[in-house]
XYZ file of C-alpha atoms in Angstrom:
257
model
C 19.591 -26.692 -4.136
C 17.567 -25.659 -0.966
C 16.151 -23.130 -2.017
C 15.409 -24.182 -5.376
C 13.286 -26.956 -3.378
C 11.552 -24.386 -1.160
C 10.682 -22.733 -4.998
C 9.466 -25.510 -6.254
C 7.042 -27.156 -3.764
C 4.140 -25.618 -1.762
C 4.549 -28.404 0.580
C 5.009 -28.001 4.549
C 8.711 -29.304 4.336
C 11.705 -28.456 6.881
C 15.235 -29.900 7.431
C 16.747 -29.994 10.368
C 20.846 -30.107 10.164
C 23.742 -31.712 13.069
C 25.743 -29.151 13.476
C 29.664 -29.631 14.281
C 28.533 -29.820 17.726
C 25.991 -32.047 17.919
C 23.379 -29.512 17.981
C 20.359 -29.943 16.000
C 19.522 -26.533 13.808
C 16.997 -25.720 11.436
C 18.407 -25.189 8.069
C 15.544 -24.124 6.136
C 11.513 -24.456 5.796
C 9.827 -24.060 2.594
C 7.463 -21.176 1.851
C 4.608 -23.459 1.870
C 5.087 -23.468 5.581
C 5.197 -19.735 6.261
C 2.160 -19.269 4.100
C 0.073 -22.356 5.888
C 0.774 -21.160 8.806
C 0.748 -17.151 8.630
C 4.086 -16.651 10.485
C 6.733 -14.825 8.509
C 10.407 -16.458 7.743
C 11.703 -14.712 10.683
C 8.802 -16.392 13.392
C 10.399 -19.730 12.210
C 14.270 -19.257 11.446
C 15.584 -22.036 14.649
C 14.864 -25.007 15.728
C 13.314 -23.452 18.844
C 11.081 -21.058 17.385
C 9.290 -23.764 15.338
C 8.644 -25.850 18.562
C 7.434 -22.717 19.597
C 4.668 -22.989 16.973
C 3.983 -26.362 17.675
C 1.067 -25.843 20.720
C 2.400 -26.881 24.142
C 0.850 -30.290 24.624
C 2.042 -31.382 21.593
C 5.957 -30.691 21.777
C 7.011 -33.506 24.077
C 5.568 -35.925 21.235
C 7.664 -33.360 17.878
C 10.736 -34.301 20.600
C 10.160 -37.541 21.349
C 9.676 -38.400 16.918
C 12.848 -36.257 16.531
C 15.007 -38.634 18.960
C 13.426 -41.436 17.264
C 14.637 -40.149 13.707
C 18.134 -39.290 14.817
C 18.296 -43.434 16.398
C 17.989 -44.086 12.660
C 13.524 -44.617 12.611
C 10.854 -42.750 10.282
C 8.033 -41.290 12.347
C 4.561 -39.987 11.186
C 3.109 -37.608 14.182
C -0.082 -35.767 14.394
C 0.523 -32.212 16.134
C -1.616 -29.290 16.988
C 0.328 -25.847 15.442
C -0.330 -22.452 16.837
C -1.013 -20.272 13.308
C 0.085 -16.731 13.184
C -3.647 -15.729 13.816
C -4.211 -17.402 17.002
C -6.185 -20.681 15.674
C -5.115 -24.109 16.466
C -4.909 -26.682 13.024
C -3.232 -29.898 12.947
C -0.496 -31.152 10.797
C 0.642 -34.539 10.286
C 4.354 -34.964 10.220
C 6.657 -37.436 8.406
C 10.249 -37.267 9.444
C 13.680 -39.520 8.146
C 16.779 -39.502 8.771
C 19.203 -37.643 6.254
C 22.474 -39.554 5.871
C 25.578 -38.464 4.316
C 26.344 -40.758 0.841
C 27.915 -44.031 1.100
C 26.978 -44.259 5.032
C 24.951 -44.922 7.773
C 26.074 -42.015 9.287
C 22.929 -39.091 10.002
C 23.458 -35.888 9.043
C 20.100 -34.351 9.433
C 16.696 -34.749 9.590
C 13.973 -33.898 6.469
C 10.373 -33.726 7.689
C 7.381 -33.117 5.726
C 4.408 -32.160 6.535
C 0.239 -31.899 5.569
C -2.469 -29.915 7.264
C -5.255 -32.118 8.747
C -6.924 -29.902 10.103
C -10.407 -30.353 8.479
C -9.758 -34.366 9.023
C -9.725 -33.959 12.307
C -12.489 -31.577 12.575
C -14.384 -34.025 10.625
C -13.425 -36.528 13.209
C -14.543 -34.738 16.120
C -17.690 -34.220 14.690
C -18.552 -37.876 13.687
C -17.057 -38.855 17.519
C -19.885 -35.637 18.732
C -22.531 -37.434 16.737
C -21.600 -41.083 17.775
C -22.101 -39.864 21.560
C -25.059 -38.584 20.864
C -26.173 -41.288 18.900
C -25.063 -44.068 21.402
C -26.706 -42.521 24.253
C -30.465 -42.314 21.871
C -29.375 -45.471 20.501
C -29.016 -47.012 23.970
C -31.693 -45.379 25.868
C -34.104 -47.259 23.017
C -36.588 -49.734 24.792
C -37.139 -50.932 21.273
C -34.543 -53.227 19.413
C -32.228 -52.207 16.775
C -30.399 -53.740 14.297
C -28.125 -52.839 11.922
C -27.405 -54.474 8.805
C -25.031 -54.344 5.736
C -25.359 -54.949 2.260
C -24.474 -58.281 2.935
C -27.013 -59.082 4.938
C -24.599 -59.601 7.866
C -25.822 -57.570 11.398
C -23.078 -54.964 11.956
C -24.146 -53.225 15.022
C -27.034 -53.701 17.337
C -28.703 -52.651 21.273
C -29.481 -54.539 23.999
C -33.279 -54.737 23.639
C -32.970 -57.126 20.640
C -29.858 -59.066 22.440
C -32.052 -59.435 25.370
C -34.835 -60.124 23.642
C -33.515 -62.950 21.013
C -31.598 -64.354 24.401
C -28.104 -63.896 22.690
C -25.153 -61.812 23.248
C -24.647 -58.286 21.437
C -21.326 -60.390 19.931
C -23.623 -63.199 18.757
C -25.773 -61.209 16.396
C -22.930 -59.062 15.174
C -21.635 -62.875 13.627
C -24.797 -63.704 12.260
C -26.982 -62.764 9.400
C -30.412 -61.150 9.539
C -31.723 -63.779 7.551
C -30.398 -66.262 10.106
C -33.106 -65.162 12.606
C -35.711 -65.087 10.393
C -37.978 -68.750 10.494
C -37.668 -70.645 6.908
C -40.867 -70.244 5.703
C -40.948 -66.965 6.196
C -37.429 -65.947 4.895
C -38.503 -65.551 0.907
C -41.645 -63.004 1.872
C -39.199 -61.014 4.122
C -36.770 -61.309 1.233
C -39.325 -59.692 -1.578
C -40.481 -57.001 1.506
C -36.823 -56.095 1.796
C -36.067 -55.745 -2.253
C -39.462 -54.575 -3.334
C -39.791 -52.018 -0.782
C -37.218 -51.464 1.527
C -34.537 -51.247 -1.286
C -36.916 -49.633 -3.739
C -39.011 -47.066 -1.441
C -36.192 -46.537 1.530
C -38.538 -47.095 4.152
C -40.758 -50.476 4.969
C -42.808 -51.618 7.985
C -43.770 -54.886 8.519
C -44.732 -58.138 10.895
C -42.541 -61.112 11.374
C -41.342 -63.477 14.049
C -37.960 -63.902 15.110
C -36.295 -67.019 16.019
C -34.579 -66.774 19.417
C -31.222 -68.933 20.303
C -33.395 -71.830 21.916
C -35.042 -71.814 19.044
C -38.107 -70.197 20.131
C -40.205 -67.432 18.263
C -41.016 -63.702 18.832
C -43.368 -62.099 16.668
C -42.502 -58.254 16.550
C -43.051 -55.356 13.972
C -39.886 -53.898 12.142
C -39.474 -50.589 10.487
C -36.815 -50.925 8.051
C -35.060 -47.487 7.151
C -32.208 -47.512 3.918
C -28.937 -46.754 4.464
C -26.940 -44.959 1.940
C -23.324 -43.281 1.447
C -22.378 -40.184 0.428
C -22.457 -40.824 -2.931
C -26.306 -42.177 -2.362
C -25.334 -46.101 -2.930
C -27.215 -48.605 -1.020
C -25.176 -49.340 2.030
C -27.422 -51.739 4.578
C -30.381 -50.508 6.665
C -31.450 -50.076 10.000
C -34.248 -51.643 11.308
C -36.059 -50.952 14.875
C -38.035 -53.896 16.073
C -40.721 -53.752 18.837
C -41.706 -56.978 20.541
C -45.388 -57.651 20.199
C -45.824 -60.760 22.234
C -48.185 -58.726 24.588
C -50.339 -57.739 21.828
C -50.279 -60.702 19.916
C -51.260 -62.762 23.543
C -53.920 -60.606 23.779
C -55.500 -60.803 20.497
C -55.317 -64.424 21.270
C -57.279 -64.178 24.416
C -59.909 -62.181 22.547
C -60.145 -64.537 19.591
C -60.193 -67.340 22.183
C -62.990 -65.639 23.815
C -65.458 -65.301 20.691
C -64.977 -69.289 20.165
């Protein structure tokens, strides 16, 4: 039956038997395993040698999911493996408890497993970028907004929190719309759709209503957002305060009358 299962399947799967003395043995691995990871049958023929490929840091936690499996739990662990070439991948691991028929009583342990390595390699680059991106994103003096499909403000700086006199929280619970003053909420709404939406990139003027219900005039530049696919997905929009400017014209208009 074995190894009509390690035939059959080009999946990472092991089991792990209780031998008469309590000892925990490998039984067999399918050949999926030896030919993910490069190591022959004879690199991984005990329990000990496959810890051995499992890299260092990472064994404590394979231990610590086996005891877990053998109190009667299912575990799903992410491990770093050693492959026969040197490189370091990642596996995720999903381990129950084998019981003999008719009882509670364990017998052995069947774990399966599924390379992740290009997951996580994915994931370390989107956390690279993010870092990168926060510390732009934050070193801004302008303020930024970002906004869904919804219309609802996902993810903004501190210039526009500071400068709308709310809380970063605030405007991640409101809509864009919401700081927008009612008469001017249908011409923003016809910028957005009839350029923004249709060109991927708009710049315009507008004032923004502050929590005391003041007003702010700035300029926006509106960028699309789209997913990988290239659907619509919200935009961002960088907004520079232009109460100076606007003050000044004021002064100079003032001046001429």
């Amino acid at each position: 039956r074995c190894t009509l299962i390690t035939e059959l399947t080009s999946e990472l799967v092991f089991r792990l038997e209780i031998g008469a003395a309590g000892e925990l043995g490998l039984e067999w691995v399918t050949e999926g395993l030896h030919i993910e990871t490069g190591h022959s049958p004879g690199d991984i023929c005990t329990l000990d040698k496959l810890k051995f490929v499992i890299h260092p840091d990472d064994r404590a936690a394979f231990t610590g999911s086996l005891h877990k499996v053998l109190a009667g739990g299912q575990t799903d662990t992410e491990l770093r493996y050693l492959a026969k070439t040197g490189d370091e991948r990642w596996i995720r691991v999903h381990m129950v408890p084998e019981r003999y028929d008719g009882t509670k009583i364990i017998k052995g342990v069947i774990g399966r497993g599924r390379d992740i390595t290009e997951r996580k390699k994915a994931e370390d680059r989107l956390l690279e970028s993010e870092r990168k991106y926060r510390g732009l994103y934050e070193s801004i003096s302008d303020g930024v907004i970002k906004v869904g499909m919804d219309g609802r403000i996902t993810n903004c700086n501190q210039p526009i929190a500071s400068m709308l006199g709310r809380a970063a929280e605030e405007l991640t619970a409101i809509r864009y719309a919401d700081l927008t003053p009612p008469e001017m909420k249908r011409a923003e709404e016809d910028i957005l759709k009839g350029r923004l939406f249709q060109n991927g990139f708009c710049e315009y003027e507008k004032e923004f209503l502050t929590k005391d219900g003041s007003r702010v005039p700035a300029s926006v530049s509106a960028w699309l957002l789209k997913d990988s696919e290239g659907n619509a997905e919200g935009f961002w929009a960088f907004v520079r305060d232009l109460t100076e400017s606007w003050d000044a014209e004021r002064k100079i208009l003032d001046g001429e009358h």
